[in-house]
PDB file of C-alpha atoms and ligand atoms in Angstrom:
ATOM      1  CA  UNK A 580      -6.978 -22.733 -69.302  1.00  0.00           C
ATOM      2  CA  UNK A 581      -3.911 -24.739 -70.171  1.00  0.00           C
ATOM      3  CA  UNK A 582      -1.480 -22.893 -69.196  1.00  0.00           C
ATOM      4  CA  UNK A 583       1.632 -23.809 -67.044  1.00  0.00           C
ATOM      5  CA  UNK A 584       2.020 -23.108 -63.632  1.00  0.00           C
ATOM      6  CA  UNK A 585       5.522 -22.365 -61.706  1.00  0.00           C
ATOM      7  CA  UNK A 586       5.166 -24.407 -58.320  1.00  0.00           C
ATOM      8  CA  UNK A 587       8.580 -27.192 -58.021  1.00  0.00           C
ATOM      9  CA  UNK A 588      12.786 -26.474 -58.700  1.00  0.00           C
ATOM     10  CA  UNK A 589      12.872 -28.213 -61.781  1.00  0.00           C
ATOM     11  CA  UNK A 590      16.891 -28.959 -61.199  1.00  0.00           C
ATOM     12  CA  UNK A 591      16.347 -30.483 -57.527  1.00  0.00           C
ATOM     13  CA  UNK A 592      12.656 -32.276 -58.774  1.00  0.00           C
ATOM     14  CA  UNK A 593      11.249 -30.398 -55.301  1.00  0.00           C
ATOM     15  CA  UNK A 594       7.259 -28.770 -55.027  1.00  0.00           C
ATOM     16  CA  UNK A 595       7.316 -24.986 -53.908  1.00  0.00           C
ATOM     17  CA  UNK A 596       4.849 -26.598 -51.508  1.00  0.00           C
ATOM     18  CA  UNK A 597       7.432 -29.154 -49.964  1.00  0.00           C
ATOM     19  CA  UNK A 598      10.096 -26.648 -50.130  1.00  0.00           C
ATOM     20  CA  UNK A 599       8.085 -24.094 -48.338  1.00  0.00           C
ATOM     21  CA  UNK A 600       7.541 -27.081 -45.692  1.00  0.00           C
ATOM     22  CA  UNK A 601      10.637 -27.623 -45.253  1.00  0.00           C
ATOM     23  CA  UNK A 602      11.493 -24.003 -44.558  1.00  0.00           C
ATOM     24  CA  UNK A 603       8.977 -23.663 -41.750  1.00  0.00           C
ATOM     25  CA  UNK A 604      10.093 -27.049 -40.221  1.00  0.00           C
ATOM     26  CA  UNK A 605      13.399 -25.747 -40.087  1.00  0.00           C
ATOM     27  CA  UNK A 606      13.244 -21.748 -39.657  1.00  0.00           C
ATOM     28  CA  UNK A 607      14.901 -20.911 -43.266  1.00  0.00           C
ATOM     29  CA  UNK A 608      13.703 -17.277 -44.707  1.00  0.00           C
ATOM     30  CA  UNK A 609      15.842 -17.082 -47.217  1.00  0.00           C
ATOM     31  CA  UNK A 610      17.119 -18.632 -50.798  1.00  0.00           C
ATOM     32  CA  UNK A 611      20.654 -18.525 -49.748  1.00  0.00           C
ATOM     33  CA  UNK A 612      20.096 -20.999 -46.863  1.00  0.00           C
ATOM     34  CA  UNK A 613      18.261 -23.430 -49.301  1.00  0.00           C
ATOM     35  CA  UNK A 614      20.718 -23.456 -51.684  1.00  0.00           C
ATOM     36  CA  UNK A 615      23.546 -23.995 -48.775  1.00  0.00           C
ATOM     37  CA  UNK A 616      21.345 -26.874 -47.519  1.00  0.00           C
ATOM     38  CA  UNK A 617      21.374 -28.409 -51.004  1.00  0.00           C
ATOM     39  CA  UNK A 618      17.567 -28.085 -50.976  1.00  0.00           C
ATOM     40  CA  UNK A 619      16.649 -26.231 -54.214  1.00  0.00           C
ATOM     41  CA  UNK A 620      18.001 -23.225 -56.225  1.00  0.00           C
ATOM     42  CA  UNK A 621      21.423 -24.496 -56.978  1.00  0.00           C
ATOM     43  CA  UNK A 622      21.017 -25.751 -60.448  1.00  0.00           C
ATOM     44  CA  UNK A 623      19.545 -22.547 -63.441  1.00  0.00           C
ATOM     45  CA  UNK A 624      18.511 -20.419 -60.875  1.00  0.00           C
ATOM     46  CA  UNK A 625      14.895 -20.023 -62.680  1.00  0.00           C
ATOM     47  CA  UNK A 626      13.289 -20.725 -59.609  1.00  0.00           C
ATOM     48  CA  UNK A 627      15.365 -18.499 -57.244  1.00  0.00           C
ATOM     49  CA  UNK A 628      12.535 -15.425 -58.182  1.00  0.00           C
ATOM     50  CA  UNK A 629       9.555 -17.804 -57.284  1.00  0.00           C
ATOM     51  CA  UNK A 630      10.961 -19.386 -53.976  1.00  0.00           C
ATOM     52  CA  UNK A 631      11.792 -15.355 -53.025  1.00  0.00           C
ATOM     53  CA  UNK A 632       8.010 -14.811 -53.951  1.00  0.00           C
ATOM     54  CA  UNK A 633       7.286 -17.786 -51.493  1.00  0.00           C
ATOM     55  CA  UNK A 634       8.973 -16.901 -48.653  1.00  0.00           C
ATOM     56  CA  UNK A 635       7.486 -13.301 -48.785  1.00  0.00           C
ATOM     57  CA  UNK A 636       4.418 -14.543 -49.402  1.00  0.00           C
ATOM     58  CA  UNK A 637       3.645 -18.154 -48.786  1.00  0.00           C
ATOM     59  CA  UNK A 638       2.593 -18.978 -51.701  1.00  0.00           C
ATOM     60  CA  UNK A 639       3.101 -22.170 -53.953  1.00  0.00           C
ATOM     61  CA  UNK A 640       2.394 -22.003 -57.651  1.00  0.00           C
ATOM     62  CA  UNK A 641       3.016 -18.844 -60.102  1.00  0.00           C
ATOM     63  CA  UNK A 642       1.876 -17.827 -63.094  1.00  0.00           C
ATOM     64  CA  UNK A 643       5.396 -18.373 -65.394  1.00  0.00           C
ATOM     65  CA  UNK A 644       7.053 -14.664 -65.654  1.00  0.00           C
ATOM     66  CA  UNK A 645       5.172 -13.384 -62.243  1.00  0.00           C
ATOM     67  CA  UNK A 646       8.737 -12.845 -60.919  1.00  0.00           C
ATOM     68  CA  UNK A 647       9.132 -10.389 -63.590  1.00  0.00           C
ATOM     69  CA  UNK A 648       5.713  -8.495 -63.038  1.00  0.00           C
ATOM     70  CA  UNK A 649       6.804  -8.416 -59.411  1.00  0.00           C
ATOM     71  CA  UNK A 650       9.984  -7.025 -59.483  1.00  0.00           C
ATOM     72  CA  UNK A 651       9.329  -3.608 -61.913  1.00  0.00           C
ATOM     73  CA  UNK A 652       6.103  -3.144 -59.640  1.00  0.00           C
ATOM     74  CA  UNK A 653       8.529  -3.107 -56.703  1.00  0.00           C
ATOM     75  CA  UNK A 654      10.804  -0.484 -57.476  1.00  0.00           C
TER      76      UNK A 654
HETATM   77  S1  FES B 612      14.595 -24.814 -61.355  1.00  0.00           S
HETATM   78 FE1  FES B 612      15.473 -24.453 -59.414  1.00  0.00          FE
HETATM   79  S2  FES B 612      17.591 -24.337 -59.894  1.00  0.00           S
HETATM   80 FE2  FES B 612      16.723 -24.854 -61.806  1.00  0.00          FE
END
């Protein structure tokens, strides 16, 4: 199948994967410290749902609109 996959920030031209690096190598758990750190997230925000689905859960590419399925199976 052809169809896309969510895995980089678009806006900062970063990989999930070498974001989610960069997190362990420096103890981040959340999106807010990213963005402070310039990292990722500071540009549309479309990511901001994904890398919150990383950190939870370590993973590195998304099917586009899983953030969506995720958050009304959360509540
Ligand atoms: S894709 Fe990450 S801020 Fe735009």
């Amino acid at each position: 199948m052809s169809s896309a996959t969510v895995d980089k920030c678009i806006c900062h031209r970063r990989k999930f994967s070498d974001i989610n690096k960069y997190c362990h190598n420096h103890d981040i758990s959340t999106v807010e410290k990213l963005q402070d750190e310039g990292i990722c997230s500071t540009g549309c925000g479309l990511c901001i749902p994904y890398i919150r689905m990383m950190l939870k859960t370590g993973r590195t590419a998304f099917k586009p609109g899983e953030s969506f399925k995720e958050k009304s199976e959360s509540t």
